[in-house]
């Protein structure tokens, strides 16, 4: 097997996407149970850095944390950094209700991967995908707000794609590829 | 003057309410500038504890942090612990839109005060006020979601009250009174 890469997440959907991507780069992804401190804020970089730094210090291992959010222009960037909380409380229907009658459907998904090594600190990698909010939920793949996000130039939502297909387009894949290229060069 | 009580907040509306309450208990409230770490989560107690503990450790002083949220039954407790973020992004109109056509208007405001002393750790005090979400925003007092919250048995929203009036009813005042009685007994 390839080099081991630890990731601090309990999100199975995220893990499945990252596992396929890791394999492309010869990395063996291992999820690690660790208390992860997620701060509030408007900045995925800060949230991912803090979570990765505290988690890697706690287990004394190098690891990655991935944090992402859906930023909707007409909603002033909401749900943004609070996407997972908002998803748990309001679901996709809450967002569709907030977008009811709104003409501007522009949105983007952003992902930040923080790699933290207990001795060398944190390094950040990000990826963004632009698109729009659909008028109704479509598809059963992916997770979170995937059923209402259509990447630019696509007729389909993220939830209507296979993991492979989503990994060719997604914010998370873009961030991960940047990370993996750097990681394989230096480690 | 009375005993000094440090509070870590930059919210002027909150400070004004707490200052009047402090005076009732012979306490001189002093706001203190300190990096405050607010974690994400579903639990005001955890958020306030962590913020107070890290802030009091940082400045090496005993202090309080107050955290509060509006929990709407029909929205599964949203915006809850993320009320301030949600307010900044969606405002009261976002909540009114989410509540459009919703018959059950029940909601409560909850406040948690965490007192942290660098040597003795954290002590928590809470207060709750039940009420309902109004059909439109009313009043210009208070802050945050005050214009859409009507305490039970009141014809008015929090934003239609003076600070004194709000302090007779509010979640924050209830939490503070519990804290102040304990504080004055032991310090």
Short mmCIF file of N, CA and C in Angstrom, two decimals, chain A residues 2-183:
data_model
loop_
_atom_site.label_atom_id
_atom_site.label_comp_id
_atom_site.label_asym_id
_atom_site.label_seq_id
_atom_site.Cartn_x
_atom_site.Cartn_y
_atom_site.Cartn_z
N UNK A 2 0.21 2.35 -0.33
CA UNK A 2 0.94 3.62 -0.39
C UNK A 2 1.11 4.24 0.99
N UNK A 3 1.51 5.48 0.98
CA UNK A 3 1.67 6.22 2.24
C UNK A 3 0.31 6.38 2.92
N UNK A 4 0.33 6.36 4.24
CA UNK A 4 -0.92 6.55 4.99
C UNK A 4 -1.18 8.04 5.18
N UNK A 5 -2.45 8.43 4.97
CA UNK A 5 -2.86 9.81 5.22
C UNK A 5 -4.02 9.79 6.20
N UNK A 6 -3.85 10.43 7.34
CA UNK A 6 -4.92 10.48 8.33
C UNK A 6 -5.85 11.66 8.05
N UNK A 7 -7.15 11.41 8.23
CA UNK A 7 -8.14 12.48 8.06
C UNK A 7 -9.08 12.46 9.27
N UNK A 8 -9.33 13.63 9.82
CA UNK A 8 -10.23 13.73 10.96
C UNK A 8 -11.62 14.10 10.46
N UNK A 9 -12.45 13.08 10.24
CA UNK A 9 -13.84 13.36 9.85
C UNK A 9 -14.71 12.17 10.22
N UNK A 10 -15.98 12.44 10.48
CA UNK A 10 -16.92 11.34 10.72
C UNK A 10 -18.01 11.38 9.66
N UNK A 11 -17.80 12.22 8.63
CA UNK A 11 -18.76 12.35 7.55
C UNK A 11 -18.46 11.29 6.47
N UNK A 12 -19.35 10.31 6.37
CA UNK A 12 -19.10 9.17 5.48
C UNK A 12 -19.07 9.59 4.01
N UNK A 13 -19.94 10.52 3.63
CA UNK A 13 -19.97 10.98 2.25
C UNK A 13 -18.66 11.64 1.86
N UNK A 14 -18.15 12.46 2.75
CA UNK A 14 -16.88 13.14 2.54
C UNK A 14 -15.74 12.13 2.44
N UNK A 15 -15.79 11.17 3.35
CA UNK A 15 -14.76 10.13 3.40
C UNK A 15 -14.72 9.32 2.10
N UNK A 16 -15.89 8.97 1.58
CA UNK A 16 -15.94 8.19 0.34
C UNK A 16 -15.32 8.95 -0.82
N UNK A 17 -15.61 10.24 -0.90
CA UNK A 17 -15.02 11.04 -1.98
C UNK A 17 -13.51 11.13 -1.82
N UNK A 18 -13.07 11.41 -0.60
CA UNK A 18 -11.63 11.58 -0.36
C UNK A 18 -10.86 10.26 -0.54
N UNK A 19 -11.53 9.15 -0.25
CA UNK A 19 -10.85 7.85 -0.38
C UNK A 19 -10.54 7.55 -1.85
N UNK A 20 -11.51 7.80 -2.72
CA UNK A 20 -11.27 7.59 -4.15
C UNK A 20 -10.16 8.50 -4.67
N UNK A 21 -10.20 9.75 -4.23
CA UNK A 21 -9.17 10.70 -4.67
C UNK A 21 -7.79 10.28 -4.17
N UNK A 22 -7.72 9.85 -2.92
CA UNK A 22 -6.44 9.44 -2.34
C UNK A 22 -5.81 8.32 -3.15
N UNK A 23 -6.66 7.37 -3.55
CA UNK A 23 -6.17 6.21 -4.31
C UNK A 23 -5.50 6.67 -5.60
N UNK A 24 -6.07 7.69 -6.24
CA UNK A 24 -5.46 8.22 -7.47
C UNK A 24 -4.03 8.69 -7.26
N UNK A 25 -3.74 9.13 -6.03
CA UNK A 25 -2.42 9.66 -5.73
C UNK A 25 -1.57 8.68 -4.92
N UNK A 26 -2.00 7.41 -4.88
CA UNK A 26 -1.23 6.39 -4.16
C UNK A 26 -1.23 6.56 -2.65
N UNK A 27 -2.26 7.22 -2.13
CA UNK A 27 -2.33 7.44 -0.68
C UNK A 27 -3.41 6.55 -0.07
N UNK A 28 -3.12 6.02 1.09
CA UNK A 28 -4.11 5.21 1.80
C UNK A 28 -4.76 6.07 2.88
N UNK A 29 -6.03 6.43 2.67
CA UNK A 29 -6.72 7.33 3.60
C UNK A 29 -7.23 6.54 4.81
N UNK A 30 -6.92 7.04 5.99
CA UNK A 30 -7.38 6.40 7.22
C UNK A 30 -8.10 7.46 8.06
N UNK A 31 -9.36 7.19 8.38
CA UNK A 31 -10.07 8.19 9.20
C UNK A 31 -9.73 7.95 10.66
N UNK A 32 -9.61 9.03 11.39
CA UNK A 32 -9.13 8.96 12.76
C UNK A 32 -10.14 9.65 13.68
N UNK A 33 -10.47 8.98 14.76
CA UNK A 33 -11.42 9.53 15.74
C UNK A 33 -10.67 10.49 16.66
N UNK A 34 -11.07 11.72 16.64
CA UNK A 34 -10.36 12.70 17.48
C UNK A 34 -11.30 13.86 17.76
N UNK A 35 -11.28 14.42 18.97
CA UNK A 35 -12.11 15.58 19.24
C UNK A 35 -11.66 16.71 18.31
N UNK A 36 -12.61 17.27 17.58
CA UNK A 36 -12.26 18.29 16.59
C UNK A 36 -12.97 19.59 16.99
N UNK A 37 -12.20 20.63 17.15
CA UNK A 37 -12.81 21.89 17.58
C UNK A 37 -13.09 22.75 16.37
N UNK A 38 -14.39 22.95 16.09
CA UNK A 38 -14.77 23.79 14.96
C UNK A 38 -15.25 25.13 15.47
N UNK A 39 -14.52 26.18 15.15
CA UNK A 39 -14.92 27.50 15.63
C UNK A 39 -15.98 28.11 14.71
N UNK A 40 -16.71 29.09 15.23
CA UNK A 40 -17.66 29.83 14.41
C UNK A 40 -16.89 30.87 13.61
N UNK A 41 -17.47 31.34 12.53
CA UNK A 41 -16.78 32.39 11.80
C UNK A 41 -17.18 32.46 10.35
N UNK A 42 -16.54 33.37 9.64
CA UNK A 42 -16.86 33.64 8.24
C UNK A 42 -15.77 33.13 7.33
N UNK A 43 -14.91 32.27 7.84
CA UNK A 43 -13.67 32.00 7.14
C UNK A 43 -13.33 30.51 7.27
N UNK A 44 -13.53 29.78 6.17
CA UNK A 44 -13.25 28.33 6.19
C UNK A 44 -11.79 28.06 6.54
N UNK A 45 -10.89 28.95 6.10
CA UNK A 45 -9.47 28.76 6.37
C UNK A 45 -9.20 28.73 7.87
N UNK A 46 -9.81 29.66 8.59
CA UNK A 46 -9.62 29.72 10.04
C UNK A 46 -10.21 28.48 10.70
N UNK A 47 -11.41 28.11 10.28
CA UNK A 47 -12.09 26.96 10.88
C UNK A 47 -11.29 25.67 10.65
N UNK A 48 -10.85 25.45 9.42
CA UNK A 48 -10.09 24.23 9.10
C UNK A 48 -8.74 24.22 9.80
N UNK A 49 -8.06 25.37 9.84
CA UNK A 49 -6.74 25.45 10.49
C UNK A 49 -6.84 25.11 11.96
N UNK A 50 -7.79 25.73 12.62
CA UNK A 50 -7.93 25.54 14.07
C UNK A 50 -8.28 24.08 14.37
N UNK A 51 -9.19 23.52 13.58
CA UNK A 51 -9.60 22.13 13.79
C UNK A 51 -8.43 21.18 13.56
N UNK A 52 -7.68 21.41 12.49
CA UNK A 52 -6.56 20.51 12.18
C UNK A 52 -5.46 20.64 13.22
N UNK A 53 -5.17 21.87 13.61
CA UNK A 53 -4.10 22.10 14.58
C UNK A 53 -4.42 21.45 15.92
N UNK A 54 -5.63 21.65 16.42
CA UNK A 54 -5.98 21.07 17.72
C UNK A 54 -6.05 19.54 17.61
N UNK A 55 -6.59 19.03 16.51
CA UNK A 55 -6.70 17.57 16.36
C UNK A 55 -5.32 16.92 16.25
N UNK A 56 -4.43 17.51 15.46
CA UNK A 56 -3.11 16.88 15.28
C UNK A 56 -2.28 16.99 16.55
N UNK A 57 -2.47 18.06 17.28
CA UNK A 57 -1.77 18.20 18.56
C UNK A 57 -2.28 17.14 19.54
N UNK A 58 -3.58 16.94 19.52
CA UNK A 58 -4.21 15.98 20.44
C UNK A 58 -3.70 14.56 20.22
N UNK A 59 -3.66 14.12 18.96
CA UNK A 59 -3.23 12.74 18.69
C UNK A 59 -1.73 12.63 18.36
N UNK A 60 -1.08 13.79 18.29
CA UNK A 60 0.35 13.82 17.96
C UNK A 60 0.66 13.11 16.65
N UNK A 61 -0.13 13.41 15.65
CA UNK A 61 0.04 12.83 14.31
C UNK A 61 -0.24 13.92 13.28
N UNK A 62 0.39 13.80 12.12
CA UNK A 62 0.03 14.67 11.00
C UNK A 62 -1.32 14.20 10.46
N UNK A 63 -2.18 15.13 10.09
CA UNK A 63 -3.49 14.75 9.56
C UNK A 63 -4.09 15.89 8.75
N UNK A 64 -5.17 15.57 8.01
CA UNK A 64 -5.90 16.63 7.32
C UNK A 64 -7.32 16.76 7.89
N UNK A 65 -7.82 17.98 7.79
CA UNK A 65 -9.23 18.28 8.06
C UNK A 65 -9.75 18.96 6.80
N UNK A 66 -10.94 18.57 6.38
CA UNK A 66 -11.54 19.26 5.23
C UNK A 66 -12.79 19.96 5.70
N UNK A 67 -12.93 21.23 5.39
CA UNK A 67 -14.15 21.95 5.74
C UNK A 67 -14.66 22.63 4.48
N UNK A 68 -15.97 22.65 4.32
CA UNK A 68 -16.50 23.24 3.10
C UNK A 68 -17.82 23.92 3.37
N UNK A 69 -18.26 24.72 2.40
CA UNK A 69 -19.51 25.43 2.58
C UNK A 69 -20.10 25.85 1.25
N UNK A 70 -21.40 26.09 1.27
CA UNK A 70 -22.13 26.58 0.10
C UNK A 70 -22.43 28.05 0.33
N UNK A 71 -21.94 28.89 -0.58
CA UNK A 71 -22.08 30.34 -0.43
C UNK A 71 -23.04 30.86 -1.49
N UNK A 72 -24.21 31.33 -1.07
CA UNK A 72 -25.24 31.77 -2.01
C UNK A 72 -25.26 33.30 -2.07
N UNK A 73 -25.06 33.81 -3.28
CA UNK A 73 -24.90 35.26 -3.47
C UNK A 73 -26.11 36.04 -2.94
N UNK A 74 -27.30 35.62 -3.32
CA UNK A 74 -28.51 36.37 -2.94
C UNK A 74 -28.77 36.30 -1.43
N UNK A 75 -28.13 35.36 -0.75
CA UNK A 75 -28.32 35.22 0.71
C UNK A 75 -27.09 35.74 1.47
N UNK A 76 -26.34 36.61 0.81
CA UNK A 76 -25.23 37.25 1.51
C UNK A 76 -24.18 36.21 1.95
N UNK A 77 -24.07 35.14 1.18
CA UNK A 77 -23.09 34.10 1.51
C UNK A 77 -23.60 32.98 2.40
N UNK A 78 -24.82 33.11 2.89
CA UNK A 78 -25.43 32.06 3.71
C UNK A 78 -25.64 30.81 2.85
N UNK A 79 -25.57 29.58 3.37
CA UNK A 79 -25.17 29.23 4.74
C UNK A 79 -23.66 29.24 4.99
N UNK A 80 -22.85 29.31 3.94
CA UNK A 80 -21.41 29.50 4.09
C UNK A 80 -20.76 28.55 5.06
N UNK A 81 -20.01 29.14 5.99
CA UNK A 81 -19.25 28.33 6.95
C UNK A 81 -20.15 27.54 7.90
N UNK A 82 -21.44 27.87 7.95
CA UNK A 82 -22.35 27.16 8.84
C UNK A 82 -23.23 26.19 8.04
N UNK A 83 -22.73 25.70 6.90
CA UNK A 83 -23.55 24.86 6.02
C UNK A 83 -23.98 23.57 6.69
N UNK A 84 -23.10 22.93 7.42
CA UNK A 84 -23.46 21.64 7.98
C UNK A 84 -24.52 21.81 9.07
N UNK A 85 -24.36 22.81 9.93
CA UNK A 85 -25.37 23.12 10.95
C UNK A 85 -26.71 23.46 10.30
N UNK A 86 -26.66 24.32 9.28
CA UNK A 86 -27.89 24.74 8.60
C UNK A 86 -28.57 23.56 7.92
N UNK A 87 -27.76 22.68 7.33
CA UNK A 87 -28.33 21.49 6.69
C UNK A 87 -29.07 20.63 7.70
N UNK A 88 -28.45 20.43 8.87
CA UNK A 88 -29.09 19.60 9.91
C UNK A 88 -30.40 20.21 10.40
N UNK A 89 -30.46 21.53 10.45
CA UNK A 89 -31.66 22.18 11.00
C UNK A 89 -32.74 22.41 9.95
N UNK A 90 -32.33 22.88 8.76
CA UNK A 90 -33.33 23.32 7.77
C UNK A 90 -33.43 22.40 6.55
N UNK A 91 -32.39 21.61 6.33
CA UNK A 91 -32.38 20.73 5.15
C UNK A 91 -32.34 21.53 3.85
N UNK A 92 -32.42 20.84 2.72
CA UNK A 92 -32.40 21.54 1.43
C UNK A 92 -33.68 22.37 1.24
N UNK A 93 -34.77 21.93 1.85
CA UNK A 93 -36.02 22.68 1.68
C UNK A 93 -35.99 24.06 2.31
N UNK A 94 -35.25 24.20 3.40
CA UNK A 94 -35.09 25.52 4.02
C UNK A 94 -34.41 26.49 3.07
N UNK A 95 -33.36 26.00 2.40
CA UNK A 95 -32.65 26.87 1.45
C UNK A 95 -33.56 27.18 0.25
N UNK A 96 -34.28 26.17 -0.23
CA UNK A 96 -35.19 26.42 -1.36
C UNK A 96 -36.25 27.45 -0.98
N UNK A 97 -36.72 27.41 0.26
CA UNK A 97 -37.73 28.39 0.71
C UNK A 97 -37.13 29.80 0.76
N UNK A 98 -35.91 29.89 1.27
CA UNK A 98 -35.24 31.21 1.30
C UNK A 98 -35.00 31.75 -0.10
N UNK A 99 -34.84 30.85 -1.07
CA UNK A 99 -34.56 31.24 -2.46
C UNK A 99 -35.84 31.37 -3.29
N UNK A 100 -36.98 31.14 -2.66
CA UNK A 100 -38.25 31.21 -3.38
C UNK A 100 -38.45 32.62 -3.95
N UNK A 101 -38.67 32.70 -5.25
CA UNK A 101 -38.90 34.00 -5.89
C UNK A 101 -37.63 34.80 -6.14
N UNK A 102 -36.47 34.24 -5.79
CA UNK A 102 -35.21 34.96 -5.99
C UNK A 102 -34.67 34.65 -7.39
N UNK A 103 -34.44 35.69 -8.18
CA UNK A 103 -34.00 35.48 -9.56
C UNK A 103 -32.53 35.10 -9.63
N UNK A 104 -31.69 35.80 -8.88
CA UNK A 104 -30.25 35.49 -8.91
C UNK A 104 -30.01 34.20 -8.15
N UNK A 105 -29.61 33.14 -8.87
CA UNK A 105 -29.41 31.81 -8.26
C UNK A 105 -27.93 31.49 -8.07
N UNK A 106 -27.05 32.45 -8.34
CA UNK A 106 -25.60 32.18 -8.28
C UNK A 106 -25.13 31.72 -6.91
N UNK A 107 -24.24 30.75 -6.91
CA UNK A 107 -23.69 30.21 -5.67
C UNK A 107 -22.35 29.55 -5.96
N UNK A 108 -21.58 29.34 -4.92
CA UNK A 108 -20.39 28.49 -5.09
C UNK A 108 -20.19 27.62 -3.86
N UNK A 109 -19.57 26.48 -4.13
CA UNK A 109 -19.11 25.60 -3.06
C UNK A 109 -17.62 25.85 -2.91
N UNK A 110 -17.17 25.97 -1.69
CA UNK A 110 -15.73 26.11 -1.45
C UNK A 110 -15.28 25.05 -0.45
N UNK A 111 -14.11 24.51 -0.68
CA UNK A 111 -13.52 23.52 0.22
C UNK A 111 -12.14 24.00 0.65
N UNK A 112 -11.83 23.82 1.91
CA UNK A 112 -10.48 24.08 2.39
C UNK A 112 -9.95 22.83 3.09
N UNK A 113 -8.77 22.41 2.68
CA UNK A 113 -8.09 21.30 3.35
C UNK A 113 -6.92 21.87 4.15
N UNK A 114 -6.94 21.58 5.44
CA UNK A 114 -5.82 22.00 6.30
C UNK A 114 -5.02 20.76 6.65
N UNK A 115 -3.74 20.79 6.33
CA UNK A 115 -2.83 19.71 6.71
C UNK A 115 -2.05 20.21 7.91
N UNK A 116 -2.15 19.48 9.01
CA UNK A 116 -1.41 19.91 10.20
C UNK A 116 -0.47 18.82 10.67
N UNK A 117 0.75 19.22 10.90
CA UNK A 117 1.82 18.35 11.37
C UNK A 117 2.21 18.92 12.74
N UNK A 118 2.23 18.09 13.79
CA UNK A 118 2.45 18.62 15.14
C UNK A 118 3.73 19.45 15.28
N UNK A 119 4.71 19.18 14.44
CA UNK A 119 5.94 19.96 14.60
C UNK A 119 6.05 21.15 13.64
N UNK A 120 5.40 21.03 12.46
CA UNK A 120 5.57 22.10 11.47
C UNK A 120 4.38 23.01 11.27
N UNK A 121 3.26 22.74 11.96
CA UNK A 121 2.11 23.62 11.84
C UNK A 121 1.22 23.27 10.67
N UNK A 122 0.50 24.29 10.19
CA UNK A 122 -0.61 24.06 9.26
C UNK A 122 -0.29 24.58 7.86
N UNK A 123 -0.76 23.84 6.85
CA UNK A 123 -0.67 24.28 5.46
C UNK A 123 -2.08 24.16 4.85
N UNK A 124 -2.49 25.15 4.06
CA UNK A 124 -3.87 25.18 3.54
C UNK A 124 -3.94 25.03 2.03
N UNK A 125 -5.01 24.38 1.57
CA UNK A 125 -5.26 24.18 0.13
C UNK A 125 -6.75 24.38 -0.09
N UNK A 126 -7.12 25.09 -1.15
CA UNK A 126 -8.55 25.32 -1.34
C UNK A 126 -9.01 25.04 -2.76
N UNK A 127 -10.30 24.86 -2.91
CA UNK A 127 -10.90 24.64 -4.22
C UNK A 127 -12.30 25.23 -4.23
N UNK A 128 -12.70 25.73 -5.40
CA UNK A 128 -14.00 26.38 -5.52
C UNK A 128 -14.69 25.86 -6.77
N UNK A 129 -16.02 25.70 -6.71
CA UNK A 129 -16.77 25.40 -7.92
C UNK A 129 -17.99 26.33 -7.98
N UNK A 130 -18.12 27.03 -9.10
CA UNK A 130 -19.23 27.97 -9.26
C UNK A 130 -20.42 27.26 -9.90
N UNK A 131 -21.60 27.77 -9.62
CA UNK A 131 -22.80 27.17 -10.18
C UNK A 131 -24.03 27.91 -9.73
N UNK A 132 -25.15 27.17 -9.66
CA UNK A 132 -26.38 27.83 -9.24
C UNK A 132 -27.27 26.91 -8.40
N UNK A 133 -28.19 27.53 -7.70
CA UNK A 133 -29.15 26.79 -6.88
C UNK A 133 -30.32 26.38 -7.77
N UNK A 134 -30.62 25.09 -7.77
CA UNK A 134 -31.72 24.58 -8.60
C UNK A 134 -33.07 25.03 -8.01
N UNK A 135 -34.12 24.87 -8.81
CA UNK A 135 -35.43 25.29 -8.30
C UNK A 135 -36.09 24.20 -7.44
N UNK A 136 -35.58 22.97 -7.57
CA UNK A 136 -36.07 21.90 -6.69
C UNK A 136 -34.93 20.92 -6.43
N UNK A 137 -35.09 20.08 -5.42
CA UNK A 137 -34.05 19.11 -5.08
C UNK A 137 -34.07 17.96 -6.08
N UNK A 138 -32.89 17.55 -6.56
CA UNK A 138 -32.78 16.46 -7.54
C UNK A 138 -31.62 15.55 -7.23
N UNK A 139 -31.87 14.24 -7.25
CA UNK A 139 -30.80 13.27 -7.10
C UNK A 139 -30.66 12.77 -5.67
N UNK A 140 -30.02 11.60 -5.54
CA UNK A 140 -29.89 11.01 -4.21
C UNK A 140 -28.44 10.69 -3.86
N UNK A 141 -27.50 11.12 -4.70
CA UNK A 141 -26.08 10.90 -4.41
C UNK A 141 -25.55 12.02 -3.52
N UNK A 142 -24.26 11.97 -3.29
CA UNK A 142 -23.60 13.02 -2.52
C UNK A 142 -24.16 13.15 -1.12
N UNK A 143 -24.06 14.36 -0.56
CA UNK A 143 -24.60 14.60 0.78
C UNK A 143 -24.83 16.10 0.94
N UNK A 144 -25.42 16.49 2.06
CA UNK A 144 -25.64 17.91 2.33
C UNK A 144 -26.47 18.57 1.25
N UNK A 145 -26.00 19.72 0.79
CA UNK A 145 -26.77 20.51 -0.17
C UNK A 145 -26.55 20.08 -1.64
N UNK A 146 -25.91 18.94 -1.87
CA UNK A 146 -25.66 18.46 -3.24
C UNK A 146 -26.93 18.42 -4.11
N UNK A 147 -28.11 18.06 -3.58
CA UNK A 147 -29.29 17.97 -4.45
C UNK A 147 -29.79 19.30 -5.00
N UNK A 148 -29.28 20.43 -4.48
CA UNK A 148 -29.78 21.71 -5.00
C UNK A 148 -28.67 22.54 -5.66
N UNK A 149 -27.50 21.94 -5.88
CA UNK A 149 -26.40 22.69 -6.51
C UNK A 149 -26.07 22.13 -7.89
N UNK A 150 -26.16 22.99 -8.89
CA UNK A 150 -25.81 22.63 -10.27
C UNK A 150 -24.52 23.35 -10.67
N UNK A 151 -23.41 22.61 -10.84
CA UNK A 151 -22.17 23.26 -11.27
C UNK A 151 -22.36 23.92 -12.64
N UNK A 152 -21.69 25.00 -12.85
CA UNK A 152 -21.77 25.77 -14.10
C UNK A 152 -21.57 24.88 -15.33
N UNK A 153 -22.42 25.02 -16.28
CA UNK A 153 -22.27 24.26 -17.53
C UNK A 153 -22.75 22.82 -17.44
N UNK A 154 -23.29 22.43 -16.31
CA UNK A 154 -23.78 21.06 -16.12
C UNK A 154 -25.30 21.10 -16.12
N UNK A 155 -25.92 20.09 -16.62
CA UNK A 155 -27.38 20.03 -16.49
C UNK A 155 -27.80 19.37 -15.19
N UNK A 156 -26.84 18.82 -14.44
CA UNK A 156 -27.17 17.98 -13.29
C UNK A 156 -26.74 18.59 -11.97
N UNK A 157 -27.43 18.20 -10.91
CA UNK A 157 -26.96 18.58 -9.57
C UNK A 157 -25.85 17.62 -9.16
N UNK A 158 -25.10 18.00 -8.13
CA UNK A 158 -24.07 17.10 -7.58
C UNK A 158 -24.67 15.77 -7.14
N UNK A 159 -25.91 15.81 -6.67
CA UNK A 159 -26.54 14.58 -6.17
C UNK A 159 -26.98 13.65 -7.30
N UNK A 160 -26.97 14.17 -8.53
CA UNK A 160 -27.30 13.33 -9.70
C UNK A 160 -26.05 12.71 -10.33
N UNK A 161 -24.91 12.87 -9.70
CA UNK A 161 -23.65 12.36 -10.25
C UNK A 161 -23.13 11.19 -9.42
N UNK A 162 -22.31 10.34 -10.07
CA UNK A 162 -21.55 9.32 -9.32
C UNK A 162 -20.42 10.04 -8.59
N UNK A 163 -19.80 9.34 -7.65
CA UNK A 163 -18.68 9.95 -6.92
C UNK A 163 -17.57 10.33 -7.90
N UNK A 164 -17.29 9.43 -8.86
CA UNK A 164 -16.25 9.71 -9.85
C UNK A 164 -16.53 10.99 -10.63
N UNK A 165 -17.77 11.13 -11.03
CA UNK A 165 -18.18 12.31 -11.80
C UNK A 165 -18.05 13.58 -10.93
N UNK A 166 -18.53 13.49 -9.70
CA UNK A 166 -18.44 14.64 -8.78
C UNK A 166 -16.97 14.99 -8.53
N UNK A 167 -16.13 13.96 -8.42
CA UNK A 167 -14.70 14.19 -8.17
C UNK A 167 -13.97 14.83 -9.35
N UNK A 168 -14.59 14.83 -10.52
CA UNK A 168 -13.96 15.54 -11.64
C UNK A 168 -14.27 17.03 -11.59
N UNK A 169 -15.29 17.39 -10.85
CA UNK A 169 -15.78 18.77 -10.88
C UNK A 169 -15.69 19.53 -9.55
N UNK A 170 -15.67 18.79 -8.47
CA UNK A 170 -16.01 19.43 -7.19
C UNK A 170 -14.89 20.28 -6.57
N UNK A 171 -15.31 21.21 -5.74
CA UNK A 171 -14.48 22.05 -4.91
C UNK A 171 -13.56 21.19 -4.02
N UNK A 172 -14.15 20.11 -3.45
CA UNK A 172 -13.38 19.23 -2.54
C UNK A 172 -12.26 18.53 -3.30
N UNK A 173 -12.60 18.03 -4.50
CA UNK A 173 -11.59 17.35 -5.32
C UNK A 173 -10.49 18.32 -5.72
N UNK A 174 -10.86 19.55 -6.08
CA UNK A 174 -9.85 20.54 -6.48
C UNK A 174 -8.90 20.82 -5.33
N UNK A 175 -9.46 21.00 -4.14
CA UNK A 175 -8.61 21.26 -2.96
C UNK A 175 -7.73 20.05 -2.68
N UNK A 176 -8.32 18.86 -2.78
CA UNK A 176 -7.55 17.65 -2.47
C UNK A 176 -6.41 17.44 -3.46
N UNK A 177 -6.69 17.67 -4.75
CA UNK A 177 -5.63 17.48 -5.76
C UNK A 177 -4.45 18.43 -5.49
N UNK A 178 -4.76 19.65 -5.11
CA UNK A 178 -3.68 20.59 -4.77
C UNK A 178 -2.88 20.09 -3.58
N UNK A 179 -3.61 19.63 -2.58
CA UNK A 179 -2.92 19.08 -1.40
C UNK A 179 -2.05 17.88 -1.79
N UNK A 180 -2.65 16.91 -2.53
CA UNK A 180 -1.96 15.64 -2.81
C UNK A 180 -0.70 15.86 -3.64
N UNK A 181 -0.76 16.80 -4.58
CA UNK A 181 0.43 17.08 -5.38
C UNK A 181 1.56 17.63 -4.51
N UNK A 182 1.22 18.51 -3.62
CA UNK A 182 2.21 19.06 -2.69
C UNK A 182 2.74 17.97 -1.75
N UNK A 183 1.83 17.17 -1.22
CA UNK A 183 2.19 16.13 -0.24
C UNK A 183 3.13 15.11 -0.87
#
